[in-house]
Short mmCIF file of C-alpha atoms in Angstrom, two decimals:
data_model
loop_
_atom_site.label_atom_id
_atom_site.label_comp_id
_atom_site.label_asym_id
_atom_site.label_seq_id
_atom_site.Cartn_x
_atom_site.Cartn_y
_atom_site.Cartn_z
CA MET A 22 -133.81 23.38 4.09
CA SER A 23 -136.10 26.02 2.70
CA ASN A 24 -138.12 25.42 -0.44
CA LYS A 25 -137.19 28.93 -1.57
CA MET A 26 -134.44 28.61 -4.17
CA THR A 27 -131.97 31.39 -4.84
CA LEU A 28 -129.40 31.68 -7.60
CA GLU A 29 -126.68 31.46 -4.98
CA ARG A 30 -128.03 28.22 -3.56
CA PHE A 31 -128.69 26.82 -7.03
CA ALA A 32 -125.07 27.57 -7.98
CA ALA A 33 -123.88 25.75 -4.85
CA ILE A 34 -126.00 22.70 -5.73
CA ILE A 35 -124.76 22.62 -9.34
CA ASP A 36 -121.19 23.17 -8.16
CA ALA A 37 -121.35 20.17 -5.82
CA TYR A 38 -123.69 17.71 -7.48
CA GLY A 39 -123.55 18.51 -11.17
CA THR A 40 -126.47 18.77 -13.53
CA SER A 41 -128.44 15.59 -12.89
CA PRO A 42 -131.38 16.37 -10.59
CA ALA A 43 -131.23 12.77 -9.33
CA ARG A 44 -128.01 13.70 -7.51
CA TRP A 45 -129.39 16.89 -5.99
CA PRO A 46 -130.47 16.96 -2.33
CA ALA A 47 -133.92 15.37 -2.18
CA ASP A 48 -135.45 18.15 -0.09
CA GLU A 49 -134.36 20.84 -2.56
CA ARG A 50 -134.78 18.97 -5.81
CA ALA A 51 -138.25 20.21 -6.77
CA ALA A 52 -137.44 23.82 -5.98
CA ALA A 53 -134.12 23.63 -7.86
CA GLU A 54 -135.77 22.07 -10.92
CA ALA A 55 -138.44 24.74 -10.96
CA PHE A 56 -135.82 27.44 -10.59
CA LEU A 57 -133.75 25.98 -13.45
CA ALA A 58 -136.77 25.93 -15.74
CA GLU A 59 -137.39 29.64 -15.21
CA ASP A 60 -134.05 31.32 -14.57
CA PRO A 61 -131.66 32.01 -17.50
CA ALA A 62 -128.69 32.49 -15.16
CA ALA A 63 -129.38 29.07 -13.65
CA GLN A 64 -129.53 27.59 -17.15
CA ALA A 65 -126.14 29.10 -17.99
CA LEU A 66 -124.63 27.60 -14.82
CA ALA A 67 -126.11 24.22 -15.68
CA ALA A 68 -124.78 24.35 -19.25
CA GLU A 69 -121.26 25.02 -17.96
CA ALA A 70 -121.45 22.22 -15.37
CA ALA A 71 -122.75 19.81 -18.03
CA LYS A 72 -119.34 19.95 -19.79
CA LEU A 73 -117.63 18.50 -16.73
CA ASP A 74 -120.38 15.88 -16.33
CA LEU A 75 -119.84 14.87 -19.93
CA MET A 76 -116.15 14.28 -19.34
CA LEU A 77 -116.66 12.48 -16.04
CA ALA A 78 -119.01 10.11 -17.84
CA ALA A 79 -116.08 8.97 -19.99
CA ALA A 80 -114.44 7.17 -17.06
CA ARG A 81 -115.51 3.56 -17.24
CA VAL A 82 -115.53 0.71 -14.78
CA GLU A 83 -115.23 -3.01 -15.35
CA ALA A 84 -117.59 -5.56 -13.91
CA PRO A 85 -116.17 -7.81 -11.18
CA SER A 86 -114.19 -10.65 -12.73
CA ALA A 87 -115.51 -14.20 -12.66
CA ALA A 88 -112.35 -15.18 -10.76
CA LEU A 89 -113.21 -12.76 -7.94
CA VAL A 90 -116.74 -14.14 -7.70
CA GLU A 91 -115.38 -17.69 -7.63
CA ARG A 92 -112.83 -16.89 -4.93
CA LEU A 93 -115.51 -15.31 -2.77
CA MET A 94 -117.92 -18.19 -3.27
CA ALA A 95 -115.15 -20.62 -2.30
CA ALA A 96 -114.52 -18.66 0.90
CA ARG A 97 -118.18 -18.25 1.86
CA PRO A 98 -119.47 -19.55 5.21
CA ARG A 99 -120.57 -23.19 5.10
CA ALA A 100 -123.50 -24.73 6.88
CA VAL A 101 -122.21 -26.76 9.82
CA ALA A 102 -124.04 -30.06 10.23
CA VAL A 103 -124.76 -30.36 13.95
CA ALA A 104 -125.65 -33.92 15.06
CA PRO A 105 -128.53 -33.87 17.55
CA ALA A 106 -127.48 -34.85 21.05
CA PRO A 107 -128.68 -38.38 21.90
CA LEU A 108 -131.76 -38.30 24.03
CA GLN A 109 -131.32 -39.88 27.40
CA ASP A 110 -133.35 -39.75 30.51
CA LYS A 111 -130.88 -38.91 33.19
CA GLY A 112 -133.34 -38.85 36.04
CA VAL A 113 -133.96 -36.21 38.67
CA PHE A 114 -130.97 -37.10 40.87
CA ARG A 115 -128.48 -36.99 37.95
CA ARG A 116 -129.90 -33.71 36.69
CA LEU A 117 -129.62 -32.24 40.18
CA ILE A 118 -126.01 -33.41 40.48
CA GLU A 119 -125.17 -31.98 37.07
CA ALA A 120 -126.75 -28.68 38.02
CA LEU A 121 -124.64 -28.53 41.18
CA TRP A 122 -121.40 -29.83 39.64
CA PRO A 123 -121.52 -29.19 35.89
CA TYR A 124 -118.02 -30.63 35.45
CA GLY A 125 -118.76 -33.88 37.30
CA SER A 126 -119.16 -34.69 40.91
CA PRO A 127 -117.44 -37.36 43.02
CA VAL A 128 -120.86 -38.06 44.52
CA VAL A 129 -122.04 -40.03 41.50
CA PRO A 130 -119.43 -42.82 41.39
CA THR A 131 -119.23 -42.92 45.17
CA GLY A 132 -123.00 -43.15 45.47
CA ALA A 133 -123.14 -45.83 42.79
CA LEU A 134 -120.54 -47.90 44.62
CA ALA A 135 -122.27 -47.55 47.98
CA ALA A 136 -125.64 -48.42 46.48
CA SER A 137 -124.15 -51.46 44.74
CA ILE A 138 -122.75 -52.76 48.01
CA MET A 139 -126.01 -52.15 49.87
CA LEU A 140 -128.12 -53.73 47.15
CA GLY A 141 -125.79 -56.71 46.94
CA VAL A 142 -126.10 -57.31 50.67
CA ALA A 143 -129.87 -56.91 50.50
CA LEU A 144 -130.25 -59.25 47.56
CA GLY A 145 -128.01 -61.80 49.21
CA SER A 146 -130.12 -61.87 52.36
CA VAL A 147 -133.37 -61.98 50.36
CA SER A 148 -132.14 -64.89 48.27
CA GLU A 149 -131.24 -66.81 51.43
CA VAL A 150 -134.72 -66.33 52.84
CA SER A 151 -136.50 -67.02 49.63
CA VAL A 152 -134.89 -70.41 49.04
CA ILE A 153 -136.67 -71.78 52.11
CA GLY A 154 -139.62 -73.75 50.86
CA MET A 155 -138.54 -73.65 47.26
CA SER A 156 -137.51 -76.52 45.10
CA ALA A 157 -133.78 -77.00 44.47
CA ALA A 158 -134.26 -76.04 40.83
CA SER A 159 -136.05 -72.80 41.58
CA ALA A 160 -133.50 -72.01 44.30
CA ALA A 161 -130.68 -72.54 41.81
CA SER A 162 -132.52 -70.37 39.31
CA VAL A 163 -132.90 -67.54 41.86
CA GLU A 164 -129.24 -67.91 42.80
CA MET A 165 -128.18 -67.72 39.18
CA GLU A 166 -130.44 -64.72 38.54
CA THR A 167 -129.07 -62.97 41.61
CA GLY A 168 -125.53 -63.73 40.51
CA GLU A 169 -126.22 -62.29 37.04
CA ARG A 170 -127.70 -59.16 38.55
CA LEU A 171 -124.66 -58.71 40.77
CA VAL A 172 -122.37 -59.12 37.78
CA ALA A 173 -124.52 -56.63 35.90
CA LEU A 174 -124.26 -54.25 38.83
CA ALA A 175 -120.49 -54.65 38.97
CA LEU A 176 -120.18 -53.95 35.25
CA ALA A 177 -122.69 -51.12 35.21
CA ASP A 178 -121.50 -47.61 34.52
CA THR A 179 -122.11 -44.83 36.96
CA ALA A 180 -125.48 -43.93 35.47
CA TRP A 181 -128.05 -44.00 38.21
CA PRO A 182 -131.37 -45.48 37.07
CA GLU A 183 -134.18 -43.43 38.42
CA GLU A 184 -136.14 -46.39 39.77
CA TRP A 185 -133.31 -47.15 42.21
CA MET A 186 -134.22 -44.02 44.09
CA GLN A 187 -137.80 -45.15 44.71
CA MET B 26 -133.92 -8.89 -8.71
CA ASP B 27 -134.82 -10.63 -5.49
CA GLU B 28 -136.46 -8.24 -3.02
CA THR B 29 -135.18 -9.96 0.11
CA PRO B 30 -133.83 -7.29 2.48
CA ASP B 31 -130.07 -7.21 3.00
CA ASP B 32 -130.41 -8.08 6.69
CA GLU B 33 -132.23 -11.32 5.85
CA LEU B 34 -129.61 -12.20 3.25
CA VAL B 35 -126.83 -11.60 5.77
CA ALA B 36 -128.56 -13.88 8.28
CA ALA B 37 -128.84 -16.55 5.58
CA VAL B 38 -125.17 -16.05 4.66
CA ALA B 39 -124.29 -16.78 8.30
CA ARG B 40 -126.17 -20.10 8.00
CA GLY B 41 -124.10 -20.99 4.95
CA ASP B 42 -126.83 -20.36 2.38
CA GLU B 43 -125.13 -20.36 -1.02
CA ARG B 44 -127.98 -18.55 -2.78
CA ALA B 45 -127.90 -15.72 -0.24
CA CYS B 46 -124.15 -15.29 -0.80
CA ARG B 47 -124.72 -15.04 -4.54
CA LEU B 48 -127.60 -12.60 -4.17
CA LEU B 49 -125.65 -10.36 -1.82
CA MET B 50 -122.76 -10.29 -4.29
CA GLU B 51 -125.08 -9.64 -7.25
CA ARG B 52 -126.54 -6.72 -5.33
CA HIS B 53 -123.36 -5.10 -4.02
CA LEU B 54 -120.16 -6.53 -5.48
CA GLY B 55 -120.30 -4.53 -8.73
CA ARG B 56 -120.81 -1.28 -6.86
CA VAL B 57 -118.06 -2.05 -4.34
CA VAL B 58 -115.65 -2.82 -7.19
CA ALA B 59 -116.69 0.38 -9.00
CA LEU B 60 -116.20 2.50 -5.88
CA ALA B 61 -112.81 0.91 -5.25
CA ARG B 62 -111.85 1.36 -8.91
CA ARG B 63 -112.56 5.12 -8.73
CA MET B 64 -110.63 5.31 -5.51
CA MET B 65 -107.64 3.11 -6.37
CA GLY B 66 -107.39 3.88 -10.08
CA ASN B 67 -106.96 0.31 -11.27
CA GLN B 68 -109.00 -2.87 -11.46
CA ALA B 69 -106.55 -5.21 -9.71
CA ASP B 70 -106.43 -3.13 -6.53
CA ALA B 71 -110.18 -2.54 -6.74
CA GLU B 72 -110.83 -6.30 -6.82
CA GLU B 73 -108.45 -6.86 -3.91
CA VAL B 74 -110.34 -4.32 -1.85
CA ALA B 75 -113.70 -5.81 -2.87
CA GLN B 76 -112.46 -9.26 -1.90
CA GLU B 77 -111.42 -8.03 1.52
CA VAL B 78 -114.77 -6.30 1.98
CA PHE B 79 -116.75 -9.47 1.22
CA LEU B 80 -114.48 -11.68 3.27
CA ARG B 81 -115.37 -9.39 6.16
CA VAL B 82 -119.04 -9.86 5.35
CA TRP B 83 -118.60 -13.62 5.42
CA THR B 84 -116.70 -13.44 8.72
CA HIS B 85 -119.03 -11.02 10.48
CA ALA B 86 -122.35 -12.25 9.05
CA GLU B 87 -123.06 -14.28 12.19
CA SER B 88 -122.64 -11.31 14.51
CA TRP B 89 -124.49 -8.83 12.27
CA GLN B 90 -127.29 -7.17 14.26
CA PRO B 91 -130.20 -6.15 12.01
CA GLY B 92 -131.54 -2.69 12.71
CA ARG B 93 -128.39 -1.43 14.39
CA ALA B 94 -127.11 -0.02 11.11
CA GLN B 95 -127.94 -0.17 7.43
CA PHE B 96 -126.01 -3.06 5.94
CA GLY B 97 -125.32 -1.07 2.75
CA THR B 98 -123.94 1.89 4.68
CA TRP B 99 -121.68 -0.40 6.69
CA LEU B 100 -120.54 -2.26 3.56
CA TYR B 101 -119.58 0.84 1.56
CA ARG B 102 -118.02 2.45 4.61
CA VAL B 103 -115.77 -0.59 5.00
CA ALA B 104 -114.93 -0.37 1.29
CA ALA B 105 -114.20 3.37 1.40
CA ASN B 106 -112.09 3.04 4.55
CA LEU B 107 -110.08 0.15 3.12
CA CYS B 108 -109.39 2.26 0.02
CA LEU B 109 -108.41 5.28 2.11
CA ASP B 110 -106.08 3.12 4.24
CA ARG B 111 -104.41 1.66 1.17
CA LEU B 112 -104.10 5.03 -0.53
CA ARG B 113 -102.40 6.50 2.52
CA ARG B 114 -99.82 3.73 2.33
CA LEU B 115 -99.38 3.91 -1.46
CA ARG B 116 -99.30 7.48 -2.63
CA PRO B 117 -100.58 7.90 -6.20
CA SER B 118 -97.94 7.98 -8.91
CA VAL B 119 -100.19 8.81 -11.86
CA ASP B 120 -99.66 12.27 -13.29
CA ILE B 121 -102.21 13.58 -15.73
CA ASP B 122 -99.42 15.24 -17.73
CA ASP B 123 -97.93 11.80 -18.40
CA MET B 124 -101.11 10.69 -20.13
CA PRO B 125 -101.29 10.85 -23.96
CA ASP B 126 -103.00 13.88 -25.47
CA LEU B 127 -106.41 13.44 -26.94
CA VAL B 128 -106.43 12.66 -30.65
CA SER B 129 -108.73 15.16 -32.26
CA GLY B 130 -110.14 14.81 -35.73
CA GLU B 131 -112.86 13.02 -37.61
CA PRO B 132 -115.01 10.50 -35.79
CA GLY B 133 -114.57 6.93 -36.94
CA PRO B 134 -111.96 4.35 -35.97
CA ASP B 135 -110.21 7.08 -34.00
CA ALA B 136 -113.32 7.86 -32.00
CA ARG B 137 -112.91 4.77 -29.85
CA LEU B 138 -109.25 5.57 -29.23
CA GLU B 139 -110.18 9.11 -28.38
CA GLN B 140 -112.80 7.88 -25.94
CA ASP B 141 -110.27 5.53 -24.33
CA GLN B 142 -107.77 8.35 -23.97
CA LEU B 143 -110.36 10.63 -22.46
CA ALA B 144 -111.35 7.88 -20.03
CA ALA B 145 -107.70 7.44 -19.04
CA ARG B 146 -107.21 11.15 -18.53
CA VAL B 147 -110.38 11.49 -16.45
CA GLU B 148 -109.24 8.56 -14.31
CA ALA B 149 -105.83 10.17 -13.92
CA ALA B 150 -107.47 13.45 -12.94
CA LEU B 151 -109.58 11.63 -10.34
CA GLN B 152 -106.41 10.09 -8.91
CA GLN B 153 -104.97 13.56 -8.42
CA LEU B 154 -107.78 14.61 -6.10
CA PRO B 155 -107.28 14.40 -2.35
CA GLU B 156 -108.61 11.01 -1.19
CA ARG B 157 -111.71 12.25 0.61
CA GLN B 158 -112.80 14.45 -2.29
CA ARG B 159 -112.31 11.46 -4.56
CA ALA B 160 -114.35 9.25 -2.21
CA ALA B 161 -117.19 11.79 -2.16
CA ILE B 162 -117.24 12.05 -5.96
CA ALA B 163 -117.02 8.27 -6.37
CA LEU B 164 -119.96 7.74 -4.00
CA SER B 165 -122.18 10.65 -5.00
CA HIS B 166 -121.43 11.27 -8.66
CA TYR B 167 -120.55 7.78 -9.86
CA GLU B 168 -122.40 5.43 -7.53
CA GLY B 169 -125.45 7.64 -7.12
CA PHE B 170 -125.60 7.71 -3.34
CA SER B 171 -127.62 10.62 -1.95
CA ASN B 172 -125.89 13.34 0.03
CA THR B 173 -127.14 11.86 3.31
CA GLU B 174 -126.02 8.35 2.36
CA THR B 175 -122.60 9.65 1.30
CA ALA B 176 -122.33 11.54 4.60
CA GLU B 177 -123.17 8.37 6.56
CA ILE B 178 -120.68 6.28 4.62
CA LEU B 179 -117.88 8.80 5.05
CA GLU B 180 -118.97 9.59 8.61
CA VAL B 181 -119.11 13.34 8.02
CA SER B 182 -121.91 15.92 7.89
CA VAL B 183 -123.98 16.58 4.75
CA GLU B 184 -122.41 20.05 4.61
CA ALA B 185 -118.96 18.48 4.64
CA VAL B 186 -119.96 16.18 1.77
CA GLU B 187 -121.15 19.15 -0.24
CA SER B 188 -117.88 20.95 0.41
CA LEU B 189 -115.84 17.86 -0.61
CA LEU B 190 -117.87 17.55 -3.81
CA SER B 191 -117.58 21.25 -4.72
CA ARG B 192 -113.83 21.33 -4.18
CA GLY B 193 -113.39 18.06 -6.02
CA ARG B 194 -115.38 19.16 -9.06
CA ARG B 195 -113.61 22.51 -9.16
CA GLN B 196 -110.25 20.78 -9.20
CA LEU B 197 -111.39 18.32 -11.87
CA ARG B 198 -112.60 21.20 -14.00
CA ALA B 199 -109.15 22.76 -13.78
CA LEU B 200 -107.32 19.47 -14.42
CA LEU B 201 -109.48 18.63 -17.40
CA ALA B 202 -109.67 22.12 -18.96
CA THR B 203 -107.65 21.09 -22.02
CA GLU B 204 -109.62 17.89 -22.48
CA ARG B 205 -112.86 19.79 -22.19
CA ASP B 206 -111.93 22.17 -25.00
CA GLU B 207 -110.72 19.30 -27.21
CA LEU B 208 -113.76 17.20 -26.47
CA LEU B 209 -116.11 20.03 -27.30
CA ARG B 210 -114.21 20.88 -30.49
CA SER B 211 -114.35 17.23 -31.50
CA ARG B 212 -118.10 17.09 -30.86
CA GLU B 213 -118.66 20.23 -32.87
CA THR B 214 -116.66 18.74 -35.77
CA SER B 215 -118.66 15.52 -35.72
CA ALA B 216 -122.01 17.31 -35.46
#
């Protein structure tokens, strides 16, 4: 907008925004104020518009009620406490499987079962060899330890310890 | 008042920050209620609209994208649109001619009554304006939004805002002609 103010434009501003310069368009405010200070016709327009402003100022508003504030506070979003996921080292193989089958793969339980059988056979043969030359007590101890490990293997979940892959 | 920008408060609201909720309401609830009061003509409807506006803030706080729009513009646009929707469903029933005449005379105990009656008649006159003229006057004249802010809130051009304001004020001047004469006479008497 031009900084040149005319009576016509001043009348349009007063007609739309009333007499308070704060409500006038920012880019024309200075020019309109200067024009008002100097022009008697502009002053007459402003005096007429001031009567309406005076009446409009009579309309009051009430502050928001405490009940409204309370209702809104009661409905506000709440912080959701998110428990951190338990840290567990799944190992490279498990992570690879999960990447390939995010919803679970039949490979894991099948692999665990196959590995259990193979390890059981291997341990059994090792324990037979190792008892040669051992005392009866140490042989019994090895047998018991092997038995416990097999039970542990049988009861183990499908988690695949990383060291088993080495 | 706290200088935290609205966008930061909205982000904190989404995280469930109670203080941010209070600050956002301290900053905007009064103005939303005032806008709705000018639009709807009564406090109960105004508070219902304001409640709906803030419930939308609570709901959408998480998805609010800072920088995409001014939060204030969005907020008052929602408020104005909710009012316009409601007003289209419920046509105004207030007639300025049903309002009591102003009591003229000496200032004193009657002055307060006179002021109340004038307030009621101005509110009734506002209710007789077409909705968009009323929205423009509520935003620009009463809530002090600039012409560009009012245009953004109402999603119209600045020229259209100016036209809405001019037509609205002209109609108010006609509706309140009697009150204006009585008010001025009363002021002259008390001077």
